[in-house]
Short mmCIF file of C-alpha atoms in Angstrom, two decimals:
data_model
loop_
_atom_site.label_atom_id
_atom_site.label_comp_id
_atom_site.label_asym_id
_atom_site.label_seq_id
_atom_site.Cartn_x
_atom_site.Cartn_y
_atom_site.Cartn_z
CA MET X 1 51.99 -6.58 93.01
CA ASN X 2 50.37 -8.42 95.89
CA LEU X 3 50.49 -7.89 99.66
CA GLU X 4 53.20 -10.49 100.21
CA ASP X 5 55.43 -8.80 97.61
CA PHE X 6 54.89 -5.42 99.27
CA LEU X 7 55.56 -6.67 102.82
CA ASN X 8 58.72 -8.50 101.69
CA TYR X 9 59.94 -5.35 99.97
CA ILE X 10 59.26 -3.18 103.05
CA GLU X 11 60.98 -5.63 105.39
CA LYS X 12 64.08 -5.61 103.20
CA GLU X 13 64.27 -2.06 101.80
CA LYS X 14 62.41 0.05 104.43
CA PHE X 15 61.86 2.76 101.79
CA VAL X 16 59.01 3.79 99.49
CA LYS X 17 59.54 6.40 96.77
CA GLY X 18 56.66 8.87 96.55
CA GLY X 19 54.52 8.14 93.48
CA SER X 20 56.09 4.71 92.91
CA GLU X 21 54.29 1.43 92.33
CA TYR X 22 54.80 0.64 96.05
CA HIS X 23 53.34 4.00 97.09
CA LYS X 24 50.27 3.42 94.90
CA PHE X 25 49.87 -0.07 96.37
CA MET X 26 49.99 1.42 99.90
CA HIS X 27 47.15 3.77 98.97
CA LYS X 28 45.08 0.89 97.57
CA ILE X 29 45.43 -1.09 100.82
CA SER X 30 44.73 2.10 102.80
CA GLN X 31 41.34 2.40 101.11
CA GLU X 32 40.50 -1.15 102.20
CA SER X 33 41.61 -0.29 105.74
CA ILE X 34 39.45 2.84 105.82
CA LYS X 35 36.44 0.79 104.69
CA ILE X 36 36.99 -1.87 107.38
CA THR X 37 37.68 0.59 110.22
CA SER X 38 34.66 2.69 109.17
CA HIS X 39 32.52 -0.41 109.65
CA LEU X 40 34.19 -1.13 113.00
CA ASN X 41 33.60 2.43 114.19
CA SER X 42 30.03 2.81 112.83
CA GLY X 43 28.14 1.33 115.76
CA TYR X 44 28.15 -1.15 118.60
CA HIS X 45 29.71 -4.58 118.02
CA GLU X 46 29.97 -7.50 120.44
CA PRO X 47 33.58 -8.41 121.40
CA CYS X 48 33.52 -11.46 119.11
CA GLU X 49 32.39 -9.25 116.20
CA ILE X 50 35.23 -6.82 116.94
CA ARG X 51 37.72 -9.70 116.78
CA THR X 52 36.25 -10.80 113.44
CA ILE X 53 36.48 -7.29 111.99
CA MET X 54 40.04 -6.85 113.30
CA SER X 55 41.00 -10.22 111.80
CA GLU X 56 39.72 -8.97 108.46
CA LEU X 57 41.71 -5.75 108.89
CA ILE X 58 45.03 -7.43 109.67
CA GLY X 59 44.48 -10.49 107.47
CA LYS X 60 45.23 -12.93 110.31
CA ASP X 61 43.35 -14.72 113.08
CA ILE X 62 43.19 -12.92 116.40
CA ASP X 63 43.37 -14.60 119.81
CA ASP X 64 40.07 -14.95 121.72
CA GLY X 65 41.67 -12.94 124.55
CA PHE X 66 42.08 -9.86 122.33
CA ASN X 67 39.90 -6.88 123.27
CA LEU X 68 39.49 -3.48 121.64
CA PHE X 69 37.23 -0.54 122.44
CA PRO X 70 36.43 1.40 119.24
CA PRO X 71 36.96 3.77 117.64
CA PHE X 72 40.19 2.44 116.16
CA PHE X 73 42.08 3.77 113.15
CA SER X 74 44.67 2.18 110.88
CA ASP X 75 45.85 3.53 107.57
CA PHE X 76 47.12 0.16 106.34
CA GLY X 77 46.14 -2.68 108.68
CA LYS X 78 47.92 -5.57 107.02
CA ASN X 79 51.22 -5.24 108.92
CA ILE X 80 49.97 -5.57 112.52
CA LYS X 81 50.61 -8.63 114.69
CA PHE X 82 48.78 -9.00 118.01
CA GLY X 83 49.87 -11.42 120.73
CA LYS X 84 47.49 -13.10 123.15
CA ASN X 85 45.37 -11.16 125.65
CA VAL X 86 46.15 -7.74 124.18
CA PHE X 87 43.86 -4.82 125.09
CA VAL X 88 43.57 -1.69 122.92
CA ASN X 89 41.53 1.18 124.36
CA SER X 90 39.48 3.67 122.34
CA GLY X 91 40.81 6.27 119.95
CA CYS X 92 44.08 4.54 118.99
CA SER X 93 45.72 5.11 115.60
CA PHE X 94 48.16 2.61 114.11
CA GLN X 95 50.23 3.62 111.08
CA ASP X 96 51.53 0.11 110.43
CA GLN X 97 53.09 0.09 106.96
CA GLY X 98 56.52 -0.52 108.54
CA GLY X 99 55.14 -3.23 110.84
CA ILE X 100 53.73 -3.25 114.38
CA THR X 101 54.16 -6.26 116.65
CA ILE X 102 52.43 -6.25 120.04
CA GLY X 103 53.36 -8.91 122.60
CA ASP X 104 51.13 -10.99 124.86
CA GLY X 105 49.37 -9.23 127.73
CA THR X 106 50.07 -5.70 126.51
CA LEU X 107 47.68 -2.88 127.44
CA ILE X 108 47.38 0.15 125.16
CA GLY X 109 45.65 3.25 126.56
CA HIS X 110 43.28 5.77 125.02
CA ASN X 111 44.43 7.69 121.95
CA VAL X 112 47.82 6.01 121.60
CA VAL X 113 49.56 6.59 118.25
CA LEU X 114 51.97 4.01 116.80
CA ALA X 115 53.65 5.54 113.72
CA THR X 116 56.07 3.55 111.54
CA ILE X 117 56.70 6.10 108.76
CA ASN X 118 59.11 9.02 108.47
CA HIS X 119 59.18 11.28 105.41
CA SER X 120 62.28 12.53 103.63
CA LYS X 121 63.89 15.59 105.21
CA ASN X 122 64.66 16.87 101.71
CA GLN X 123 61.68 19.03 100.77
CA LYS X 124 62.03 18.11 97.09
CA ASN X 125 61.51 14.44 98.03
CA ARG X 126 59.13 14.93 100.98
CA ALA X 127 56.73 12.27 99.64
CA ASP X 128 59.47 9.62 99.96
CA MET X 129 58.96 7.43 103.03
CA TYR X 130 61.20 5.47 105.37
CA LEU X 131 59.37 2.63 107.13
CA TYR X 132 60.69 1.06 110.33
CA PRO X 133 58.88 -1.44 112.55
CA ILE X 134 57.67 -0.90 116.09
CA ASN X 135 58.12 -3.94 118.35
CA ILE X 136 56.31 -3.98 121.69
CA GLY X 137 57.21 -6.72 124.16
CA LYS X 138 55.03 -8.74 126.51
CA ASN X 139 53.07 -7.20 129.38
CA VAL X 140 53.82 -3.64 128.32
CA TRP X 141 51.54 -0.82 129.46
CA ILE X 142 51.32 2.22 127.16
CA GLY X 143 49.51 5.14 128.82
CA SER X 144 46.91 7.38 127.23
CA ASN X 145 47.93 9.82 124.52
CA ALA X 146 51.43 8.37 124.15
CA THR X 147 53.10 8.31 120.74
CA VAL X 148 55.62 5.64 119.72
CA LEU X 149 57.69 6.48 116.66
CA ALA X 150 59.18 4.39 113.85
CA GLY X 151 61.93 1.92 114.71
CA VAL X 152 61.28 1.78 118.46
CA ASN X 153 61.55 -1.48 120.42
CA ILE X 154 59.84 -1.63 123.82
CA GLY X 155 61.08 -4.32 126.22
CA ASP X 156 58.90 -6.74 128.19
CA GLY X 157 57.17 -5.26 131.22
CA ALA X 158 57.94 -1.63 130.36
CA ILE X 159 55.55 1.21 131.16
CA ILE X 160 55.17 4.21 128.87
CA ALA X 161 53.75 7.19 130.80
CA ALA X 162 50.68 9.00 129.52
CA GLY X 163 51.53 11.66 126.95
CA ALA X 164 55.06 10.38 126.31
CA VAL X 165 56.67 10.62 122.88
CA VAL X 166 58.89 7.56 122.50
CA THR X 167 61.72 8.17 120.04
CA ASN X 168 64.25 5.56 121.27
CA ASP X 169 64.20 1.95 122.46
CA VAL X 170 62.82 1.28 125.94
CA ALA X 171 64.51 -1.31 128.17
CA GLU X 172 62.44 -4.05 129.78
CA ASP X 173 60.98 -3.41 133.25
CA THR X 174 61.44 0.36 133.09
CA VAL X 175 59.15 3.39 133.21
CA VAL X 176 59.69 6.15 130.65
CA GLY X 177 57.89 9.46 130.21
CA GLY X 178 58.14 12.95 128.77
CA VAL X 179 58.80 14.51 125.40
CA PRO X 180 61.00 12.95 124.23
CA ALA X 181 60.57 10.02 126.62
CA LYS X 182 63.36 9.47 129.12
CA LEU X 183 63.96 6.89 131.82
CA ILE X 184 62.01 7.67 134.98
CA LYS X 185 62.81 4.53 136.95
CA ASN X 186 63.38 0.80 136.90
CA ILE X 187 60.50 -1.40 137.97
CA ASP X 188 61.26 -3.48 141.05
CA ASP X 189 58.72 -6.24 141.56
#
């Protein structure tokens, strides 16, 4: 199995059986991700070096306007897509097996968690995983310590308050906050 086979399978099936060939492949890629992020987090790197390391992690070129303050953690890495002029602050963790897309101009605060995996509710099959993408629009601002869960779509211009746990889609040009996140207000420019 190669990465393209795995990503095509995930996009179509959105399920990985614990202990399966796909599960083992995920673990193999995770080891590569840990190695790359350990290097990223091991000392100071110039912004251009960070972009190079992040390009290696995600397997794609990254826009020159991309900025990240380490440390950064990803347990897969190969299913992240960054738009232009994205900023990721320190301490963020991306669980991207299900796919994470981040639109142009988005700002991601300290310690944000983006998690695309849910495990089976059946305790006999707890290792089984359901993978759903997270899609973040353009010019979104995600506050510090927020968590965005699998399958969530965040509309352009939305603001996620610090500490929010986002379990449902967020409309464009709105502010949400709380646990679980709820609409606080619409943004009027």
